[in-house]
Amino acid sequence: MGLQSNGLSLEIVGREISGRPVPGKPRRPTGPYLLGLPALLLSCVLLIPIAVTVVAAFKRPDGSFGLGNFAVMGDPAALHAVGNSLAWIAVALGLVVVGFLLALVSYRLPGLSTFLQPALVIPFAVSVLVSGATFRLIYDATPERGTVTAIWTELFGSSPVWLGPGLFWLVLVSAFGWTWLGYVVSLFRAGLDAIPDDVSRTLTTEGVTGWRRLLALELPLLRPITGVVTLTLVIAAVRVFDLVLIVVPGPMQRDADVLGLNWWRATSTGEPAGRTAAMGVVLFAIVAAVAVIGVRGLRRRRWAMPVSVVPVSVVRPSVARSRPSRRARRIGWTVGFAVGLIWILPALVLVATALHSPREAGLRGWWSLHGIGLESFAAAANAGLLRALLSTLLISAVATLVLLVIAVPTAYLVAWGGLPHWLGRVVTSAFVVLAVTPVQMYAAPLRDAIGTAGLAGSRVALALVHAAAGLPFAVLLLRSAFASASPVLVAEALQGPARQSAVLATVQRRYRPALVAVAVLEFALVWNDFIVGFLISGPGTTPLSLVLWGEARQFSASSGTVAAAAVVASIVPVVLLLSFWPTVVRGLTVGSKP
Amino acid sequence: MPTSRRAFLGASAALLATGCSGTADVLGLRRAVRIAVSWSGQELRAFHSVLDGLGQLDYPVEVLPLGDDISTAFGPRSARRPDLVMLPQPGLVPPHQKDLESMPDDLAARGRARLWDELLVVDGTTYGLPFKTAHKSAVWYRPSVLRQVGLKPPTQWSEWLYLNRTLSLSGIRPLALAAGDGWVLTDFLENVLLGSSPSTYRALATAAHPRPSEQPGVAAALRLLGTMWSAPGALAGGVERSLVQQFPDAIVEVFGHRRAAMVLASDFAEPVVRSFAADPDDIGMFTFPPISPGAAAPVVVGGDVMVLPKPTSDDARDLVRRLAAPAAVEPWIAEGGFLADGVTSGYSPELTRLALQLVTPGASLQFDLSDRLGPLGDINGLWRVLTDFLVRIGGRGTDVVPEAVEAALAELKKVEG
C-alpha cells in the first residue's frame, strides 16, 4: 500500500501475522470507568432537570401524555419570538461568514493583526450586558449624549431615533457583532495559519486561485474550526436574553421578543409549568437542529488537518511562505490600526463615560470636558458593587476549579480510556447535546430543587450549576486535545505495561493549551454570566451583572454609574483574556497543528 | 511570563482568602434577611442609606433589586423567595394573601390608615405596612418658560390645553413624555379618569373582574387624554423619542437640555430634577388640575408596602419593626424624593405641598388604579394599550382620536379575556 504526497512516495509495509488467531474480545479493565463517575454525577445536575422538563412538556394537566402543551406555540407572541430567535441564528451565521472573510483579509495582509488582535479580544472578554449598555450609550437618542446621534445630527441636521421601532435591531446586532467577531476572526485566522505552506504553494503553482482556491483549499481544511465557531455562535444567538433586556426600551420589547425571553415572562407570570416546559423544548429543538449541522466537524476524532511531510525548518527558503512586500505590510498595518481604532471605540466610550460624574454623564456625552472625576465609581461602589465583585469572584473560581478537576479525567477517559466504540460515541453525543442545551431546559426544576434543598442563595450551589453547564464543552475540547496525541505513541503505550502513566506522559504536552483555554473561558463566562444566575438563583445572589442590570433601569440618570460598574466588572476578564489569548486560541483549535 | 502569571494567581488566591475569611454571608452560608425592592439608581442608594442608619444588626441584610418584575417575588414559582418585599403594587396583597404572613400586632394599626386599609387588610388581618408613599399627580415645570409666554400654571384642564398650545406656538415643546416607562402613561390616564369620572375609577378599583373597556368613563378619559397628546408639537421629540424615553430622560429633557417645559413625574422624581437642572432656581411644580370647573383635583396615590412572604423569620420581623420606626426613613427624606405616610413636615417646599394635599380632607384621593387591576394594569395590559394609543395619535391632531379610542377599547377588551 503506498501513497503519494508532495512528490514523495511513501510505502507502508505490513508484517505477516504469526501465531493463531484467538477468538473473543480484548479484556477491558473497569478501573478507568471510575474516572467518569464524577462527571456523571455532575451531569445529573443538568440531566435530571432536563428529563423533568421533557416529561412536563408532554404531560397534560390531567396527567395523561400528549402534545397538548405545544399548543402554546400557536400563540402569536410565541410564534413571533420563534421567528426572532431564528433571525438571531441567521445573524450568527452571517457573522461567521463576515469573520471568515476578515480572517482571510488579515491572512493575506500580515501586519493587520498587530493592532486588530487586542481590539478584537476586548469585546469578547466583556459581558453581553456590558456591551449592550455600551451600545445603548453610543446610540442614545439625545445628540448631547449619543455618539452616533451627535455625528448624524451634525451631518444631516436631524437623526432617526436609533433605539426606536425597527431601528433597535441595528443596535442589538451591532452589540452582538462587536462581542463575537473577534472570536470568529481569531479562530479562523489560527486555522488559516495552520495550513502548511507547501500545500497552498502547490495549489498556486497549479493555477488554482480566487474562489476555486477557497473552495478547494481553505473551506475544506477549515471545516472543523467552522464547526466549533458556528456551534458557539448559534448557542450565543439563541441565548440572547440579557442583551434585549438592557438595550431595548420597554415599549419595543414586544417586537424584540425572543423565545428565551418569552419563556422567562411566561414562567414569571405563572403560566402552567407544562406550557413553559413545552417552550423550553421547542427552543432546545431549534438549537439542536442547527447544532447538528454545525457540529459535524466535531464528530471526527481528530481535526482533519494535513500533515506536512517535510519539517518546515528544513524547507528551502524559496519554498517557505513569501514575505510580503513592504507596501503590503504598510497597508496592512495602517488598515489594521484604523479598524482596530474603530473596534476599540465602544470600550473607550465606556471608560470615558465612567470617568464623568453621574450628572455630567447623564447630561452630556463622553467627549465633554465637564465633570471629569471618579464620582461615578463612588456611586457604583455605593450600589453594592464591591460585595457583588467578591461574590462573583468566588462563584467563578469555584466553578472553574470544580470543572477542571472533573473534566480532565473524563476527557482522558473518552479519548484514551479504552471505552467501547459505541459507548464513546454515546458519551460524546450526550456531551454535544448537553453543550447546546439552553438554560431554559433545566432552570425551572433546578431552582425548585435548590430551593427545596434549602440551598437557595448559596453561591456554592450556583457555582456547581455553572460547572455542570460548562462541563460538556470542556470535555469535548479536552478530548480533542488528548486525541491529538500521535496514535502510534498512544497505541504503543496502551499495549505496554506502564499503561496509564505512559499515555498521560504522551498526551500531557498537548493538552496544556486546551486546559488553559477551558479554565480561562469558564472563568470569564461565569464571571460575565447573567442568565444562569438570574434564572436559577434569582436576582438575589447579586452577581455583578445583576447590579449592572438594576442600575441600567434608569439609563440616562445612571449612565455614569452603569459605565463605572461595567468598567470595574470588565477589568478581570479583559486582563485574563488578553494575557492568555494566544494560548486560548491554540487550545480551541487544538490538534490543528501537527 | 511565568513569574507574572504566578504573581497573578497568588494575588487572586490572596484576595479569595480574604474574601472568604471575613464574609461568610458572601458565600451565602450565613442566612441574610433578603429584601426585594423595585428601586434602582438613586432610590436604591437612598434605601441603602436607610439600612445603614439602622445601626448594627444581628443578621446580614441583602437587597435584591427586582425592578419591574417585583411581582415575581412571591409568585408560585419564585426563584428565591425574599424574606421581605417592598411591594410597589399593594393591589397584589389581597390575591397573594395566602402566601403572606400577617404583620406583627403592634404595627398592624399602621396598615389600617386611610387608603391603605382596603389593600392591606384582608378579613381583619393586616398583611402589609406602608413604607413609602408616592404622589402621582405632580407635574414638574420650568417657571421661566411660563413667564416667557405670560401664563401661570394651569388650574383647569382647559387651561392646561391652552398653555400647551401657547407654548407650541412660541416654539417651545410643552411636554416631555416618558413613554419608555409604561407606568408614566397609566399615571396620566388615571389622573384624567379620576378627575373626570371618580365613580368609574372607584368602580374599577373595587371590581372583582374589572372591565374598563365597557366603561363609558374610560372612553371619555381616553378622548380627553387623546386631545392633549395628539396636539401637533405637544410632545418633545415626537412619539418615537417619547417611546425610548424613561422617566429620568424626560426630566433631563426639561431641566437639563431645556427642550421641553413640563413633565408628569411623581414626588420621587425630585432628586433627579434637582441633580440634572441646568438652573437650580428654575424649578417649579404644580399638581394635576381639575378636569372641569367645580370638580375636585385628582390625586393618585402610589407607594411601596412592606410584606412578609411565608414562612417568615424573627430576623425578618425585627427588620420590619426597625424599618417601620418613623426615624428610620429620615436619611431618605433628607435626600429628597420620599414621602412618608401621614408625615407633613421635614420635606422640601414642593414635597411639603404634596404631603399636605395627601392629608387634605375631602380631596379626591384614590390609590393607583393600574396597581389594583392585576395583570390587566401591567406591562402586557394597560401599558401596552396606552403605548399603542400614543403611537396612533401622537402629534396627528384631534381628528384621529375617536378612531384611536375605539382601537384602544378593542385592545383592552382582548386583554380582559
CSV table of N, CA and C in Angstrom, one decimal, chain B residues 138-227:
chain,number,residue,atom,x,y,z
B,138,ALA,N,-48.2,64.9,40.3
B,138,ALA,CA,-47.3,66.1,40.3
B,138,ALA,C,-46.8,66.3,38.9
B,139,VAL,N,-46.8,67.6,38.5
B,139,VAL,CA,-46.2,68.0,37.2
B,139,VAL,C,-45.0,69.0,37.5
B,140,TRP,N,-43.8,68.6,37.1
B,140,TRP,CA,-42.7,69.5,37.3
B,140,TRP,C,-42.5,70.3,36.0
B,141,TYR,N,-42.2,71.6,36.2
B,141,TYR,CA,-42.0,72.5,35.0
B,141,TYR,C,-41.0,73.6,35.3
B,142,ARG,N,-40.6,74.3,34.2
B,142,ARG,CA,-39.7,75.4,34.3
B,142,ARG,C,-40.5,76.7,34.4
B,143,PRO,N,-40.4,77.4,35.5
B,143,PRO,CA,-41.2,78.7,35.6
B,143,PRO,C,-40.8,79.7,34.5
B,144,SER,N,-39.5,79.6,34.1
B,144,SER,CA,-39.0,80.6,33.2
B,144,SER,C,-39.8,80.6,31.8
B,145,VAL,N,-40.1,79.4,31.3
B,145,VAL,CA,-40.8,79.3,30.1
B,145,VAL,C,-42.3,79.8,30.2
B,146,LEU,N,-42.9,79.6,31.4
B,146,LEU,CA,-44.2,80.1,31.6
B,146,LEU,C,-44.3,81.6,31.6
B,147,ARG,N,-43.2,82.1,32.3
B,147,ARG,CA,-43.1,83.6,32.3
B,147,ARG,C,-42.9,84.1,30.9
B,148,GLN,N,-42.2,83.4,30.1
B,148,GLN,CA,-41.9,83.8,28.7
B,148,GLN,C,-43.2,84.0,27.9
B,149,VAL,N,-44.2,83.1,28.1
B,149,VAL,CA,-45.4,83.3,27.4
B,149,VAL,C,-46.5,84.0,28.2
B,150,GLY,N,-46.1,84.4,29.4
B,150,GLY,CA,-47.0,85.2,30.2
B,150,GLY,C,-48.2,84.4,30.8
B,151,LEU,N,-48.0,83.2,31.1
B,151,LEU,CA,-49.0,82.4,31.7
B,151,LEU,C,-48.6,81.8,33.0
B,152,LYS,N,-49.7,81.4,33.8
B,152,LYS,CA,-49.4,80.8,35.1
B,152,LYS,C,-49.7,79.3,35.0
B,153,PRO,N,-49.2,78.5,36.0
B,153,PRO,CA,-49.6,77.1,36.0
B,153,PRO,C,-51.1,76.9,35.9
B,154,PRO,N,-51.5,75.9,35.2
B,154,PRO,CA,-53.0,75.7,34.9
B,154,PRO,C,-53.7,75.3,36.2
B,155,THR,N,-55.0,75.8,36.3
B,155,THR,CA,-55.8,75.4,37.4
B,155,THR,C,-57.0,74.6,36.9
B,156,GLN,N,-57.1,74.5,35.6
B,156,GLN,CA,-58.2,73.7,35.0
B,156,GLN,C,-57.5,72.9,33.8
B,157,TRP,N,-58.1,71.8,33.5
B,157,TRP,CA,-57.7,71.0,32.3
B,157,TRP,C,-57.6,71.9,31.1
B,158,SER,N,-58.7,72.7,30.9
B,158,SER,CA,-58.7,73.5,29.6
B,158,SER,C,-57.6,74.5,29.6
B,159,GLU,N,-57.3,75.1,30.8
B,159,GLU,CA,-56.2,76.0,30.9
B,159,GLU,C,-54.8,75.3,30.5
B,160,TRP,N,-54.8,74.0,30.9
B,160,TRP,CA,-53.5,73.3,30.6
B,160,TRP,C,-53.4,73.1,29.0
B,161,LEU,N,-54.5,72.8,28.4
B,161,LEU,CA,-54.5,72.6,26.9
B,161,LEU,C,-54.1,74.0,26.3
B,162,TYR,N,-54.7,75.0,26.8
B,162,TYR,CA,-54.4,76.4,26.3
B,162,TYR,C,-52.9,76.7,26.5
B,163,LEU,N,-52.4,76.4,27.6
B,163,LEU,CA,-51.0,76.6,27.9
B,163,LEU,C,-50.1,75.9,26.9
B,164,ASN,N,-50.5,74.6,26.7
B,164,ASN,CA,-49.7,73.8,25.7
B,164,ASN,C,-49.7,74.4,24.3
B,165,ARG,N,-50.9,74.9,23.9
B,165,ARG,CA,-51.0,75.5,22.6
B,165,ARG,C,-50.1,76.7,22.5
B,166,THR,N,-50.2,77.6,23.5
B,166,THR,CA,-49.4,78.8,23.5
B,166,THR,C,-47.9,78.5,23.5
B,167,LEU,N,-47.5,77.6,24.3
B,167,LEU,CA,-46.1,77.2,24.3
B,167,LEU,C,-45.7,76.7,22.9
B,168,SER,N,-46.5,75.8,22.3
B,168,SER,CA,-46.1,75.3,20.9
B,168,SER,C,-46.0,76.4,19.9
B,169,LEU,N,-46.9,77.4,20.0
B,169,LEU,CA,-46.9,78.5,19.1
B,169,LEU,C,-45.6,79.4,19.3
B,170,SER,N,-45.1,79.4,20.5
B,170,SER,CA,-43.9,80.2,20.7
B,170,SER,C,-42.7,79.4,20.5
B,171,GLY,N,-42.8,78.2,19.9
B,171,GLY,CA,-41.7,77.3,19.6
B,171,GLY,C,-41.1,76.6,20.8
B,172,ILE,N,-41.9,76.4,21.8
B,172,ILE,CA,-41.5,75.7,23.0
B,172,ILE,C,-42.3,74.4,23.1
B,173,ARG,N,-41.6,73.2,23.2
B,173,ARG,CA,-42.3,72.0,23.3
B,173,ARG,C,-42.9,71.9,24.7
B,174,PRO,N,-44.2,71.7,24.9
B,174,PRO,CA,-44.8,71.7,26.2
B,174,PRO,C,-44.4,70.5,27.0
B,175,LEU,N,-44.6,69.3,26.5
B,175,LEU,CA,-44.5,68.1,27.3
B,175,LEU,C,-43.3,67.2,26.9
B,176,ALA,N,-42.6,66.7,28.0
B,176,ALA,CA,-41.7,65.6,27.8
B,176,ALA,C,-42.4,64.4,28.4
B,177,LEU,N,-42.7,63.4,27.5
B,177,LEU,CA,-43.4,62.2,28.0
B,177,LEU,C,-42.5,61.0,28.1
B,178,ALA,N,-42.4,60.4,29.2
B,178,ALA,CA,-41.6,59.2,29.4
B,178,ALA,C,-42.3,57.9,29.1
B,179,ALA,N,-42.6,57.8,27.8
B,179,ALA,CA,-43.4,56.6,27.4
B,179,ALA,C,-42.6,55.3,27.4
B,180,GLY,N,-41.3,55.4,27.6
B,180,GLY,CA,-40.5,54.2,27.8
B,180,GLY,C,-40.8,53.5,29.0
B,181,ASP,N,-41.4,54.2,30.0
B,181,ASP,CA,-41.8,53.6,31.2
B,181,ASP,C,-43.4,53.5,31.2
B,182,GLY,N,-43.9,52.3,31.1
B,182,GLY,CA,-45.4,52.2,30.9
B,182,GLY,C,-46.2,52.9,32.0
B,183,TRP,N,-45.6,52.9,33.3
B,183,TRP,CA,-46.4,53.4,34.4
B,183,TRP,C,-46.6,54.9,34.3
B,184,VAL,N,-45.8,55.6,33.5
B,184,VAL,CA,-46.0,57.0,33.3
B,184,VAL,C,-47.3,57.3,32.5
B,185,LEU,N,-47.5,56.4,31.5
B,185,LEU,CA,-48.7,56.5,30.7
B,185,LEU,C,-49.9,56.2,31.5
B,186,THR,N,-49.9,55.1,32.3
B,186,THR,CA,-51.0,54.8,33.1
B,186,THR,C,-51.3,55.8,34.2
B,187,ASP,N,-50.2,56.4,34.7
B,187,ASP,CA,-50.4,57.5,35.7
B,187,ASP,C,-51.2,58.7,35.1
B,188,PHE,N,-50.9,59.0,33.8
B,188,PHE,CA,-51.5,60.1,33.1
B,188,PHE,C,-53.0,59.8,32.9
B,189,LEU,N,-53.3,58.5,32.5
B,189,LEU,CA,-54.7,58.2,32.3
B,189,LEU,C,-55.5,58.2,33.6
B,190,GLU,N,-54.8,57.6,34.6
B,190,GLU,CA,-55.5,57.5,35.9
B,190,GLU,C,-55.9,58.9,36.4
B,191,ASN,N,-55.0,59.9,36.3
B,191,ASN,CA,-55.3,61.3,36.7
B,191,ASN,C,-56.5,61.8,36.0
B,192,VAL,N,-56.5,61.6,34.6
B,192,VAL,CA,-57.7,62.1,33.9
B,192,VAL,C,-58.9,61.4,34.2
B,193,LEU,N,-58.9,60.1,34.4
B,193,LEU,CA,-60.1,59.3,34.8
B,193,LEU,C,-60.6,59.7,36.1
B,194,LEU,N,-59.7,59.9,37.1
B,194,LEU,CA,-60.1,60.2,38.4
B,194,LEU,C,-60.7,61.6,38.5
B,195,GLY,N,-60.1,62.5,37.6
B,195,GLY,CA,-60.6,63.9,37.6
B,195,GLY,C,-62.0,63.9,36.9
B,196,SER,N,-62.2,63.1,35.8
B,196,SER,CA,-63.4,63.3,35.0
B,196,SER,C,-64.5,62.4,35.5
B,197,SER,N,-64.2,61.2,36.0
B,197,SER,CA,-65.2,60.3,36.5
B,197,SER,C,-64.8,59.5,37.7
B,198,PRO,N,-64.8,60.1,38.9
B,198,PRO,CA,-64.3,59.4,40.1
B,198,PRO,C,-65.1,58.1,40.3
B,199,SER,N,-66.4,58.1,40.0
B,199,SER,CA,-67.2,56.9,40.3
B,199,SER,C,-66.7,55.7,39.4
B,200,THR,N,-66.4,56.0,38.1
B,200,THR,CA,-65.9,54.9,37.3
B,200,THR,C,-64.6,54.4,37.9
B,201,TYR,N,-63.7,55.3,38.3
B,201,TYR,CA,-62.4,54.9,38.9
B,201,TYR,C,-62.6,54.0,40.1
B,202,ARG,N,-63.5,54.4,40.9
B,202,ARG,CA,-63.8,53.7,42.2
B,202,ARG,C,-64.3,52.3,41.8
B,203,ALA,N,-65.3,52.3,40.9
B,203,ALA,CA,-65.9,51.0,40.5
B,203,ALA,C,-64.9,50.0,39.9
B,204,LEU,N,-64.0,50.5,39.1
B,204,LEU,CA,-62.9,49.7,38.5
B,204,LEU,C,-62.0,49.2,39.6
B,205,ALA,N,-61.6,50.1,40.5
B,205,ALA,CA,-60.6,49.7,41.6
B,205,ALA,C,-61.2,48.6,42.5
B,206,THR,N,-62.5,48.6,42.7
B,206,THR,CA,-63.0,47.6,43.7
B,206,THR,C,-63.7,46.4,43.0
B,207,ALA,N,-63.7,46.4,41.7
B,207,ALA,CA,-64.4,45.3,41.0
B,207,ALA,C,-63.6,44.0,41.1
B,208,ALA,N,-64.4,42.9,41.2
B,208,ALA,CA,-63.7,41.6,41.2
B,208,ALA,C,-63.1,41.3,39.8
B,209,HIS,N,-63.9,41.6,38.8
B,209,HIS,CA,-63.4,41.4,37.4
B,209,HIS,C,-63.6,42.7,36.7
B,210,PRO,N,-62.6,43.6,36.8
B,210,PRO,CA,-62.8,44.9,36.2
B,210,PRO,C,-62.8,44.8,34.7
B,211,ARG,N,-63.7,45.5,34.0
B,211,ARG,CA,-63.8,45.5,32.6
B,211,ARG,C,-63.8,47.0,32.1
B,212,PRO,N,-62.6,47.6,32.1
B,212,PRO,CA,-62.5,49.0,31.7
B,212,PRO,C,-63.1,49.3,30.3
B,213,SER,N,-63.0,48.3,29.4
B,213,SER,CA,-63.4,48.6,28.1
B,213,SER,C,-64.9,48.9,28.0
B,214,GLU,N,-65.7,48.4,29.0
B,214,GLU,CA,-67.1,48.6,29.0
B,214,GLU,C,-67.6,49.8,29.7
B,215,GLN,N,-66.6,50.6,30.2
B,215,GLN,CA,-67.0,51.8,31.0
B,215,GLN,C,-67.0,53.0,30.1
B,216,PRO,N,-68.1,53.7,30.0
B,216,PRO,CA,-68.1,55.0,29.2
B,216,PRO,C,-67.1,56.0,29.7
B,217,GLY,N,-66.9,56.0,31.0
B,217,GLY,CA,-66.0,56.9,31.7
B,217,GLY,C,-64.6,56.7,31.2
B,218,VAL,N,-64.2,55.5,30.9
B,218,VAL,CA,-62.8,55.2,30.4
B,218,VAL,C,-62.7,55.7,29.0
B,219,ALA,N,-63.7,55.5,28.2
B,219,ALA,CA,-63.6,56.0,26.8
B,219,ALA,C,-63.5,57.5,26.8
B,220,ALA,N,-64.3,58.2,27.7
B,220,ALA,CA,-64.2,59.6,27.8
B,220,ALA,C,-62.8,60.1,28.2
B,221,ALA,N,-62.3,59.4,29.2
B,221,ALA,CA,-60.9,59.8,29.7
B,221,ALA,C,-59.9,59.6,28.6
B,222,LEU,N,-60.0,58.6,27.8
B,222,LEU,CA,-59.1,58.4,26.7
B,222,LEU,C,-59.2,59.5,25.7
B,223,ARG,N,-60.5,59.9,25.4
B,223,ARG,CA,-60.7,61.0,24.5
B,223,ARG,C,-60.0,62.3,25.0
B,224,LEU,N,-60.2,62.6,26.3
B,224,LEU,CA,-59.5,63.8,26.9
B,224,LEU,C,-58.0,63.7,26.7
B,225,LEU,N,-57.5,62.5,27.1
B,225,LEU,CA,-56.0,62.3,27.0
B,225,LEU,C,-55.6,62.5,25.6
B,226,GLY,N,-56.3,61.9,24.7
B,226,GLY,CA,-56.0,62.0,23.3
B,226,GLY,C,-55.9,63.4,22.8
B,227,THR,N,-56.8,64.2,23.3
B,227,THR,CA,-56.8,65.6,22.9
B,227,THR,C,-55.4,66.3,23.2
